[in-house]
Amino acid sequence: MTEVTTTGADLPRLRELNSLSIVRALRDHPPSTVTELSRRTGLSRPAVDVIAQGLVTDGWARVLEPGSSSAVGRPARRYQFRAGAGHVLGVDVGAHKILALLADLDGTIVHSVRHAVDAQAGPAERLAELDAVIESCLSQAGKSPTDIWAVTVAVTGAVDASGRTSFFTPLPGWQSVDLTAHLAGRFSCPIVVENDCKLGALGEQWQGAATDAVDIVYLQGGMRTGAGLIIDGVLRRGFGGAAGEIGALKQVRWLDAPAHLQNCPGVPETVGPDDAAAWVFNAARDGHKAARAAVNRYVKDLAVGAAALVLTLDPQVVVFGGGFSRSADLVLDPLRRELERLCLRMPDVRASTLGADSVALGALKLALNEVDQRLFGGGLSAPVAPRR
Amino acid sequence: MTEVTTTGADLPRLRELNSLSIVRALRDHPPSTVTELSRRTGLSRPAVDVIAQGLVTDGWARVLEPGSSSAVGRPARRYQFRAGAGHVLGVDVGAHKILALLADLDGTIVHSVRHAVDAQAGPAERLAELDAVIESCLSQAGKSPTDIWAVTVAVTGAVDASGRTSFFTPLPGWQSVDLTAHLAGRFSCPIVVENDCKLGALGEQWQGAATDAVDIVYLQGGMRTGAGLIIDGVLRRGFGGAAGEIGALKQVRWLDAPAHLQNCPGVPETVGPDDAAAWVFNAARDGHKAARAAVNRYVKDLAVGAAALVLTLDPQVVVFGGGFSRSADLVLDPLRRELERLCLRMPDVRASTLGADSVALGALKLALNEVDQRLFGGGLSAPVAPRR
DNA sequence: CTACTTTGTAAAGCGTCAAGCGTAAAAAGG
DNA sequence: CCTTTTTACGCTTGACGCTTTACAAAGTAG
């Protein structure tokens, strides 16, 4: 499914292309017979056989000798992509928690570690916690940093064009942190830092509520409101990495939208500011009048920005994710009503199915994409970790 | 530069791919020697020679026998892409005029015809005028409809996903018109109907103010305000063809923005409503106080929608086009100031260099793209007009 | 005219894939 | 247990397309 530029191609290149095509077919349906691969790629059986054997000697695939086959006829040898040849790491550095996911090249999650972090923690403390999470995730899975082929870290705030620094962020003291540089000492593989909303969108497209769509607006509803955009199947960063930051427009009341929930009258003293929103949602669900009004005001403000995104992009799907997506049952219907009122063509409005994990999963997916691009983008090199 | 999906490829496919690569190299630098092509494509000289000769016999290229060569060594035979093998038509159906451009496969304009149309004309009259423009454009260039390989028509209003009907439009009585069906009788080639703002964006990217950019927001400023979006080099229509219609949001005062100019106090009675805006711009340029204020109010309203687009997409360039782009000298600076105030990362703000022609040129480009996709998308068929 | 440079073209060699056919390995049926 | 059927394996042959090499052709520079 990947694309290669059409320049002059000679025979070795042709074989490389066909090898790639077999690798892809192998990854899509893990244990495949030669005949299946032949059918899927359009290549002849002998060709597939030779290539598959080459992949085995190169270390890209392993062969499963025929076990108990229930079918009639000679049981076929099966080839399998060696997903365990490399691993990738996706990390979500949030305000309250740090979540690391370790996965193999198939995207199968091997291990995950989640640590709680104080929202007020300074950058040094947060970085130390990040290191601890990564360290324990690797060691508990029995992996070393050299086994990792790509790392993606999700942070709040926009990430600039080089994918390096986040030039503004709500995390205290986080502006001056160069995460890439910080991790460069530990990993020699590619390191990507990306905005959390964008990665949330990627996660929902990969394994969440929008696997069927290619034009997606992902709304992150939480103490901070944001958006991630997928257009024609590809995550869009914008020229300077600031795509989706419609919340910066004052007419779009995203900055103040969560305040409707936090400042809702009737929240007990015992409920902290971080839990106020959850309390309001629960109260609204129970019929609490002021809470319902607060939720409605929140959705009304959310919808203005959402409408701006929808009118700009005309997406197929709008996914509501983020911390408040647990209360999507209260949000979705009024959000739909508002969008119906404001938009020309109504998109499909859905709740996130990944919840709080969407960002880390998106980070994982971006790391996998990075590996794909490096290893399969131009030619098929040996299965070793790419270097920066 | 075009992409092909990586499926299994055999030898004939390889040669097809290389033929394509040569065709492209040939189109980029028209009269090329075999050695040049060999260097550009990476193929060996004999291979290029064989393929080029094949292209000549197929009718895709012609050969120029060596003339007076100033260089040392044996003078080289030169191959040239036969741009005249086919032609495409781009038509802009505006409120006041219909403009048709006829070009060869290189995009070189062979002929153009412009007719004025009464803005109040009904659909029947407008369609008749469209037919007349196309008819005279073809006949004056000595072409018949069978010489045309693709037609694109620009209309105001959104165009739905199938590219067929425009489901709302400011042109009187235009809703019920099925332009594709109307033209299908005359042409057997692909016919595409598209929104004028989107095509304006394409035109500016192709030959206008944004040839260097791949992330472009095109603003159409005129009696109607609209936008076209190019992201990562590709014109984006949105899932339902309604991308860029941010003007439908009431908070974005695009609907009323031109009214600031039309209702400006001090416009003489003798100036009709269609010319009021032009008068106001001229007056503002002469220092007329009320006119300057009206222009500023116009730009302020324009900027809100522009900011929404910029914040959503974070483009590299914003191009100001449409009828008012003749007065870009008055618009650009205040527009920049407003965007600077509203946006996170400031894009490059430029005036259209194509003016009123950008839409028709964009239509031409879309028709050329259509031909490219049909003919060069998968394999290299004979040079004949593609059929729907 | 000769030396030199560059292009055009032919021949040889190699790598890749498709087609075809015999063989191997299992299950099903007698 | 043996035969038949079914499917996969693996080999050979042939065709195709590209590269390399070599050499003739067509110009310029001296």
Short mmCIF file of C-alpha atoms in Angstrom, two decimals, chain A residues 204 218-223 281 285 298 302 319-332 350-358:
data_model
loop_
_atom_site.label_atom_id
_atom_site.label_comp_id
_atom_site.label_asym_id
_atom_site.label_seq_id
_atom_site.Cartn_x
_atom_site.Cartn_y
_atom_site.Cartn_z
CA GLU A 204 -8.30 6.70 16.94
CA TYR A 218 -10.28 14.48 16.54
CA LEU A 219 -11.47 16.67 19.39
CA GLN A 220 -9.67 16.37 22.65
CA GLY A 221 -12.05 17.40 25.39
CA GLY A 222 -10.46 17.77 28.79
CA MET A 223 -9.03 20.43 31.05
CA PHE A 281 -20.83 15.18 34.53
CA ARG A 285 -26.35 12.45 34.52
CA TYR A 298 -19.44 23.61 27.71
CA LEU A 302 -16.81 23.32 22.22
CA VAL A 319 -14.19 11.83 17.16
CA PHE A 320 -14.68 13.16 20.67
CA GLY A 321 -11.81 12.03 22.86
CA GLY A 322 -9.75 13.23 25.77
CA GLY A 323 -10.49 13.08 29.47
CA PHE A 324 -14.13 14.06 29.08
CA SER A 325 -14.81 11.31 26.55
CA ARG A 326 -15.81 9.11 29.49
CA SER A 327 -18.87 11.34 29.61
CA ALA A 328 -19.42 11.27 25.88
CA ASP A 329 -22.98 10.08 26.48
CA LEU A 330 -23.75 13.57 27.77
CA VAL A 331 -21.72 15.42 25.17
CA LEU A 332 -22.39 13.71 21.86
CA ARG A 350 -18.53 9.49 17.51
CA ALA A 351 -17.06 8.95 20.93
CA SER A 352 -13.48 7.79 21.34
CA THR A 353 -13.21 4.08 21.95
CA LEU A 354 -9.68 4.29 23.29
CA GLY A 355 -10.27 6.88 25.98
CA ALA A 356 -7.12 7.94 27.75
CA ASP A 357 -4.95 5.50 25.78
CA SER A 358 -5.52 7.05 22.38
#
